[in-house]
Amino acid sequence: MKFSIERGTLLKAVAQAQSVVERRNTIPILANVLIEAEGERVQFRATDLDIEIVDMATAQVERAGATTVSAVMLHEIVRKLPDGALVTLSEDAASGRLAVQAGRSNFNLATLPKEDFPVMASAEYASNFSAPAATLRRLFDKSKFAISTEETRYYLNGVYMHVSEADGGKVLRCVATDGHRLARIDADLPEGAADMPGVIVPRKTVGELRKLLDDDDMKIAVSVSETKVRFATPDITLTSKVIDGTFPDYTRVIPQGNTRRLEVDAAEFAQAVDRVATVSSERSRAVKLSLDEDRLILSVNAPDSGAAEEELAVAYGDERLEIGFNAKYLLEIASQVDRENAVFLFNSSGDPTLMREGNDTTAVYVVMPMRV
């Protein structure tokens, strides 16, 4: 195998591959990227047995062939090469080495046989559709903060992507929750997605997927089966197993009868919460909201470190209310707001609070209060 490729193109391909590779694993081949050169294309494949990423790049192929080499090592080498360099990779089958050459730099890397590299079995997908990158980016970006990190409740360690009903029509919905807060984001249902089985997309996959979604004009081909999900651009294919479990009935925790309405500038609110939380104890990070007519007082009282208070002008016309929250949860929810105003709907100091962006019901957040 021998081919030449522009450094920027190669860096993009190996960066994606090495981020999938698990740093600590007991199977040496899983630390490697499978490089396959044929025609005018080179394919880079990496897997951790749960996720597989395949990146296609254009190159000048002199000799077709395939080999595997350390993904992290190759990425580090390419990253340190000068911009615009032409990189030549050639495999010497006799010595089992891959030579990497750019200008006056020469590297010889150990390889492992391509036959040992595990390729994820292709699945039959029940549903195939395409969705704009911007739509998927919004669905996952706005929900991923609420993914649980508790390994015992493994079925909450991802984003539940499914088809649901909203305002009399079907929508593509992403939901994530960790029991303390919940995010529910809706988008127009893409053509062909109506029969899609609901799947829980794992946290790591959501992180890798995000790297494919920066180009607003791009359409992403999505394929879903009961056990796997695949996202593909013309150059990159990301295939992942889904979490084998049942996502809980999240509709039960979304309050319907909250009538006390607070409207506040989202950026101002987030900054004020951040400021007063500076003195809160790391363990509780509790901040108290005291609501009166058109006035909100945010306060923290931490016996060990001190106290803080800040007043904001808000739109609130209901009876007086005092309610406490984890400052981190409030900040994460407030930072999801793209519009100017955040609307909070309260019931009482012990009930879940609902938050949305203005009158937009396609993005709804729930946060549980805490005693302060």
Coordinates of C-alpha atoms in Angstrom, one line a residue:
M1 CA 0.0 0.0 0.0
K2 CA 1.3 3.5 -0.9
F3 CA -0.5 6.8 -1.2
S4 CA 0.0 10.5 -0.8
I5 CA -2.5 12.8 0.9
E6 CA -2.7 16.5 1.9
R7 CA -2.0 16.9 5.6
G8 CA -5.2 18.8 6.4
T9 CA -7.4 16.1 4.8
L10 CA -5.4 13.3 6.6
L11 CA -5.6 15.2 10.0
K12 CA -9.4 15.5 9.7
A13 CA -9.8 11.8 9.0
V14 CA -7.5 10.5 11.7
A15 CA -8.8 13.0 14.3
Q16 CA -12.3 11.5 14.0
A17 CA -10.9 8.0 14.1
Q18 CA -8.7 8.4 17.2
S19 CA -11.5 10.0 19.2
V20 CA -13.5 6.8 18.9
V21 CA -10.6 4.6 20.0
E22 CA -10.6 3.7 23.7
R23 CA -7.3 4.8 25.3
R24 CA -7.3 1.9 27.8
N25 CA -8.2 -1.4 26.3
T26 CA -7.0 -5.0 26.6
I27 CA -7.3 -5.8 22.8
P28 CA -4.3 -4.2 21.0
I29 CA -6.0 -4.1 17.6
L30 CA -8.8 -1.8 19.0
A31 CA -6.1 1.0 19.5
N32 CA -5.5 0.9 15.8
V33 CA -7.1 2.6 12.7
L34 CA -7.7 0.4 9.7
I35 CA -6.4 2.2 6.6
E36 CA -7.7 0.9 3.2
A37 CA -6.4 2.5 0.0
E38 CA -8.1 1.8 -3.4
G39 CA -8.7 3.8 -6.6
E40 CA -8.6 7.5 -5.6
R41 CA -9.9 7.1 -2.1
V42 CA -8.5 6.1 1.3
Q43 CA -10.8 4.8 4.0
F44 CA -10.0 5.2 7.7
R45 CA -12.0 2.9 10.0
A46 CA -11.9 2.9 13.9
T47 CA -14.1 1.1 16.4
D48 CA -14.4 0.4 20.2
L49 CA -16.8 -2.5 19.4
D50 CA -19.8 -0.3 20.3
I51 CA -19.2 2.6 17.8
E52 CA -17.6 2.4 14.4
I53 CA -16.5 5.4 12.4
V54 CA -15.5 5.2 8.7
D55 CA -14.0 8.3 7.1
M56 CA -13.4 8.5 3.3
A57 CA -10.7 10.9 2.0
T58 CA -9.4 11.6 -1.5
A59 CA -5.7 10.7 -2.1
Q60 CA -3.2 9.8 -4.8
V61 CA -3.0 6.0 -4.5
E62 CA 0.1 4.4 -6.0
R63 CA -0.5 0.9 -4.6
A64 CA -3.8 -0.3 -3.3
G65 CA -3.7 -2.2 0.0
A66 CA -4.7 -2.1 3.7
T67 CA -3.1 -2.1 7.1
T68 CA -3.7 -1.0 10.7
V69 CA -1.6 1.4 12.8
S70 CA -2.0 3.1 16.2
A71 CA -4.7 5.8 15.8
V72 CA -3.4 8.0 18.5
M73 CA 0.2 7.8 17.4
L74 CA -0.7 8.6 13.7
H75 CA -2.9 11.5 14.8
E76 CA -0.1 13.0 17.0
I77 CA 2.4 12.8 14.1
V78 CA 0.0 14.3 11.5
R79 CA -1.0 17.0 14.0
K80 CA 2.6 18.1 14.4
L81 CA 3.4 18.2 10.7
P82 CA 3.5 21.7 9.0
D83 CA 0.3 23.0 7.3
G84 CA -0.1 22.2 3.7
A85 CA 2.5 19.3 3.8
L86 CA 2.0 16.4 1.4
V87 CA 2.1 13.2 3.5
T88 CA 3.1 9.9 1.9
L89 CA 2.2 6.6 3.7
S90 CA 3.7 3.4 2.5
E91 CA 3.5 -0.1 4.0
D92 CA 6.4 -2.5 3.9
A93 CA 4.6 -5.9 4.3
A94 CA 7.9 -7.7 4.9
S95 CA 8.9 -5.7 8.0
G96 CA 5.3 -5.0 9.2
R97 CA 6.0 -1.3 9.3
L98 CA 4.2 1.8 8.0
A99 CA 6.4 4.6 6.8
V100 CA 5.0 8.1 7.2
Q101 CA 6.9 10.8 5.2
A102 CA 6.4 14.5 4.9
G103 CA 9.2 16.8 3.7
R104 CA 12.3 15.9 5.8
S105 CA 10.3 14.1 8.4
N106 CA 10.3 10.3 8.4
F107 CA 8.5 7.9 10.8
N108 CA 8.3 4.2 10.9
L109 CA 5.3 2.8 12.8
A110 CA 4.4 -0.7 13.9
T111 CA 1.4 -2.3 12.3
L112 CA -1.0 -5.1 13.1
P113 CA -2.6 -7.4 10.4
K114 CA -5.7 -6.0 8.8
E115 CA -7.4 -9.5 9.1
D116 CA -7.5 -9.0 12.9
F117 CA -9.5 -5.8 12.7
P118 CA -13.1 -6.2 13.8
V119 CA -15.6 -4.8 11.4
M120 CA -19.1 -4.1 12.7
A121 CA -21.6 -6.4 11.2
S122 CA -24.0 -4.5 8.8
A123 CA -27.5 -4.5 10.1
E124 CA -30.9 -4.4 8.3
Y125 CA -32.3 -1.0 9.2
A126 CA -36.0 -0.7 9.7
S127 CA -36.1 3.0 8.9
N128 CA -34.0 5.2 6.6
F129 CA -34.5 8.9 6.3
S130 CA -32.4 12.1 5.9
A131 CA -32.5 15.2 8.1
P132 CA -30.7 18.5 7.9
A133 CA -27.6 18.7 10.0
A134 CA -28.9 21.8 11.8
T135 CA -32.1 19.9 12.9
L136 CA -30.1 17.0 14.4
R137 CA -27.6 19.4 16.0
R138 CA -30.4 21.3 17.8
L139 CA -32.1 18.0 18.9
F140 CA -28.9 16.6 20.4
D141 CA -27.2 19.8 21.6
K142 CA -30.2 20.9 23.6
S143 CA -30.9 17.5 25.2
K144 CA -27.4 16.1 25.9
F145 CA -26.7 18.1 29.1
A146 CA -29.5 16.1 30.9
I147 CA -28.0 12.7 30.1
S148 CA -27.4 10.7 33.3
T149 CA -23.9 9.7 34.3
E150 CA -25.1 7.1 36.8
E151 CA -24.0 3.7 35.4
T152 CA -26.6 1.7 37.4
R153 CA -29.4 3.4 35.5
Y154 CA -27.8 2.6 32.2
Y155 CA -31.0 3.2 30.2
L156 CA -30.7 6.9 31.1
N157 CA -27.1 7.1 29.8
G158 CA -28.1 8.4 26.4
V159 CA -30.6 10.5 24.4
Y160 CA -34.0 8.8 23.6
M161 CA -34.7 9.5 19.9
H162 CA -38.2 8.6 18.8
V163 CA -41.4 9.6 17.0
S164 CA -44.0 11.3 19.1
E165 CA -47.3 13.3 18.9
A166 CA -47.3 17.1 19.5
D167 CA -50.0 19.6 18.6
G168 CA -51.9 17.0 16.7
G169 CA -49.0 16.0 14.4
K170 CA -46.1 13.7 14.5
V171 CA -42.6 15.0 15.5
L172 CA -39.1 13.6 15.8
R173 CA -38.3 14.0 19.5
C174 CA -35.2 13.7 21.6
V175 CA -35.4 13.3 25.4
A176 CA -32.8 13.0 28.1
T177 CA -33.1 12.9 31.9
D178 CA -31.1 12.1 34.9
G179 CA -33.9 12.2 37.4
H180 CA -33.1 15.8 38.5
R181 CA -33.7 17.6 35.2
L182 CA -35.2 16.7 31.9
A183 CA -34.9 18.0 28.3
R184 CA -37.5 17.3 25.6
I185 CA -36.8 18.7 22.1
D186 CA -39.0 18.4 19.1
A187 CA -38.4 18.8 15.3
D188 CA -40.5 18.4 12.2
L189 CA -40.7 14.7 11.3
P190 CA -38.5 14.0 8.3
E191 CA -40.0 12.1 5.4
G192 CA -39.6 8.4 5.8
A193 CA -39.1 8.5 9.6
A194 CA -42.7 7.7 10.7
D195 CA -42.0 4.0 11.3
M196 CA -38.7 4.6 13.1
P197 CA -38.3 2.4 16.3
G198 CA -37.5 4.5 19.4
V199 CA -33.8 4.1 20.3
I200 CA -31.5 5.3 23.1
V201 CA -28.4 6.8 21.5
P202 CA -25.4 6.4 23.9
R203 CA -23.6 9.5 25.4
K204 CA -20.3 8.7 23.5
T205 CA -22.1 8.4 20.2
V206 CA -23.9 11.8 20.8
G207 CA -20.4 13.3 21.3
E208 CA -19.0 11.8 18.1
L209 CA -22.1 12.6 16.1
R210 CA -21.8 16.3 17.0
K211 CA -18.6 16.5 14.9
L212 CA -20.6 15.6 11.8
L213 CA -23.2 18.3 12.2
D214 CA -21.4 21.6 11.8
D215 CA -22.3 22.2 8.1
D216 CA -25.9 23.7 8.1
D217 CA -26.4 22.9 4.4
M218 CA -25.6 19.2 4.8
K219 CA -28.2 16.5 4.9
I220 CA -27.5 13.6 7.2
A221 CA -28.7 10.1 6.2
V222 CA -30.1 8.4 9.3
S223 CA -30.7 4.7 9.5
V224 CA -32.3 3.1 12.6
S225 CA -32.9 -0.5 13.7
E226 CA -33.8 -2.0 17.1
T227 CA -30.1 -2.5 17.9
K228 CA -28.1 0.0 15.8
V229 CA -28.3 3.6 14.6
R230 CA -26.2 5.0 11.7
F231 CA -25.6 8.6 10.7
A232 CA -23.8 9.3 7.4
T233 CA -22.5 12.2 5.4
P234 CA -21.0 11.7 1.9
D235 CA -17.6 11.2 3.5
I236 CA -18.2 9.9 7.1
T237 CA -20.3 7.0 8.4
L238 CA -20.9 6.7 12.1
T239 CA -22.5 3.4 13.2
S240 CA -23.4 2.7 16.9
K241 CA -25.1 0.1 19.0
V242 CA -28.0 1.6 20.9
I243 CA -28.6 1.1 24.6
D244 CA -30.5 -2.1 25.3
G245 CA -33.2 -0.9 27.7
T246 CA -36.5 0.8 28.1
F247 CA -36.6 4.5 28.5
P248 CA -39.0 5.5 31.3
D249 CA -42.3 7.2 30.6
Y250 CA -41.0 10.8 30.7
T251 CA -44.4 12.3 30.1
R252 CA -45.4 11.6 33.7
V253 CA -42.8 14.0 35.1
I254 CA -43.6 17.0 32.7
P255 CA -46.0 19.1 34.8
Q256 CA -49.2 20.2 33.1
G257 CA -50.8 22.5 35.7
N258 CA -48.0 25.0 36.5
T259 CA -49.6 28.4 36.4
R260 CA -47.2 30.8 38.1
R261 CA -45.3 32.4 35.2
L262 CA -42.0 34.1 35.4
E263 CA -40.4 35.7 32.3
V264 CA -36.8 36.8 32.5
D265 CA -34.0 37.7 30.2
A266 CA -32.1 34.4 29.9
A267 CA -28.6 35.8 29.7
E268 CA -29.1 38.2 32.6
F269 CA -30.6 35.4 34.7
A270 CA -27.7 33.0 33.9
Q271 CA -25.1 35.6 34.8
A272 CA -26.8 36.5 38.1
V273 CA -27.1 32.8 39.1
D274 CA -23.5 32.3 38.2
R275 CA -22.4 35.3 40.4
V276 CA -24.4 34.4 43.5
A277 CA -23.5 30.7 43.2
T278 CA -19.8 31.7 43.7
V279 CA -20.2 31.5 47.5
S280 CA -22.3 28.4 47.6
S281 CA -20.8 25.2 49.0
E282 CA -19.6 22.8 46.3
R283 CA -21.7 19.9 47.7
S284 CA -25.1 21.5 47.6
R285 CA -24.7 24.5 45.2
A286 CA -28.1 25.6 46.3
V287 CA -29.5 29.0 45.1
K288 CA -32.9 30.4 46.4
L289 CA -35.3 32.2 44.1
S290 CA -37.6 34.6 45.9
L291 CA -40.4 35.9 43.7
D292 CA -42.6 38.9 44.2
E293 CA -44.5 41.1 41.8
D294 CA -42.1 41.9 38.9
R295 CA -39.1 41.2 41.2
L296 CA -36.8 38.2 41.6
I297 CA -34.2 38.0 44.3
L298 CA -31.5 35.3 43.9
S299 CA -29.7 34.4 47.1
V300 CA -27.2 32.0 48.5
N301 CA -26.5 31.4 52.2
A302 CA -23.5 29.1 52.9
P303 CA -22.6 29.1 56.6
D304 CA -19.0 28.1 55.8
S305 CA -18.2 30.6 53.1
G306 CA -20.6 33.5 53.2
A307 CA -23.8 34.9 51.6
A308 CA -24.8 36.5 48.3
E309 CA -27.9 38.2 46.9
E310 CA -28.8 39.8 43.6
E311 CA -32.1 41.4 42.4
L312 CA -33.5 41.2 38.9
A313 CA -36.4 43.0 37.2
V314 CA -38.7 40.3 35.8
A315 CA -42.2 39.8 34.6
Y316 CA -44.1 38.0 37.4
G317 CA -47.7 38.7 38.5
D318 CA -48.5 35.8 40.8
E319 CA -48.4 35.4 44.6
R320 CA -45.1 35.4 46.5
L321 CA -43.0 32.2 46.0
E322 CA -39.7 31.0 47.4
I323 CA -38.1 28.0 45.7
G324 CA -34.5 26.5 45.7
F325 CA -32.5 24.9 42.9
N326 CA -29.1 23.4 42.2
A327 CA -27.3 26.3 40.6
K328 CA -25.5 24.1 38.1
Y329 CA -28.9 22.8 36.8
L330 CA -30.3 26.3 36.5
L331 CA -27.2 27.4 34.6
E332 CA -27.3 24.5 32.2
I333 CA -31.0 25.0 31.4
A334 CA -30.7 28.8 31.0
S335 CA -27.8 28.3 28.6
Q336 CA -30.0 26.3 26.2
V337 CA -32.2 29.4 25.5
D338 CA -31.5 30.8 22.0
R339 CA -34.1 33.5 22.3
E340 CA -34.0 36.5 24.6
N341 CA -36.4 35.4 27.2
A342 CA -36.8 32.3 29.3
V343 CA -40.2 31.5 30.7
F344 CA -40.4 29.5 34.0
L345 CA -43.7 28.0 35.1
F346 CA -44.0 27.1 38.8
N347 CA -46.6 25.3 40.9
S348 CA -45.2 25.3 44.4
S349 CA -41.8 25.2 46.1
G350 CA -41.9 21.4 46.2
D351 CA -43.1 20.6 42.6
P352 CA -41.1 20.3 39.4
T353 CA -40.6 23.5 37.5
L354 CA -41.1 23.8 33.7
M355 CA -38.9 26.1 31.5
R356 CA -39.2 27.0 27.9
E357 CA -38.0 29.6 25.4
G358 CA -40.7 32.3 25.2
N359 CA -43.8 30.7 23.8
D360 CA -41.9 28.0 21.9
T361 CA -43.1 24.6 23.0
T362 CA -40.7 22.6 20.8
A363 CA -38.1 22.8 23.6
V364 CA -39.3 22.1 27.1
Y365 CA -37.1 21.6 30.2
V366 CA -38.0 20.3 33.7
V367 CA -36.0 20.9 36.8
M368 CA -36.6 19.5 40.3
P369 CA -36.4 21.9 43.2
M370 CA -34.3 21.4 46.3
R371 CA -34.7 22.4 49.9
V372 CA -32.8 25.6 50.9

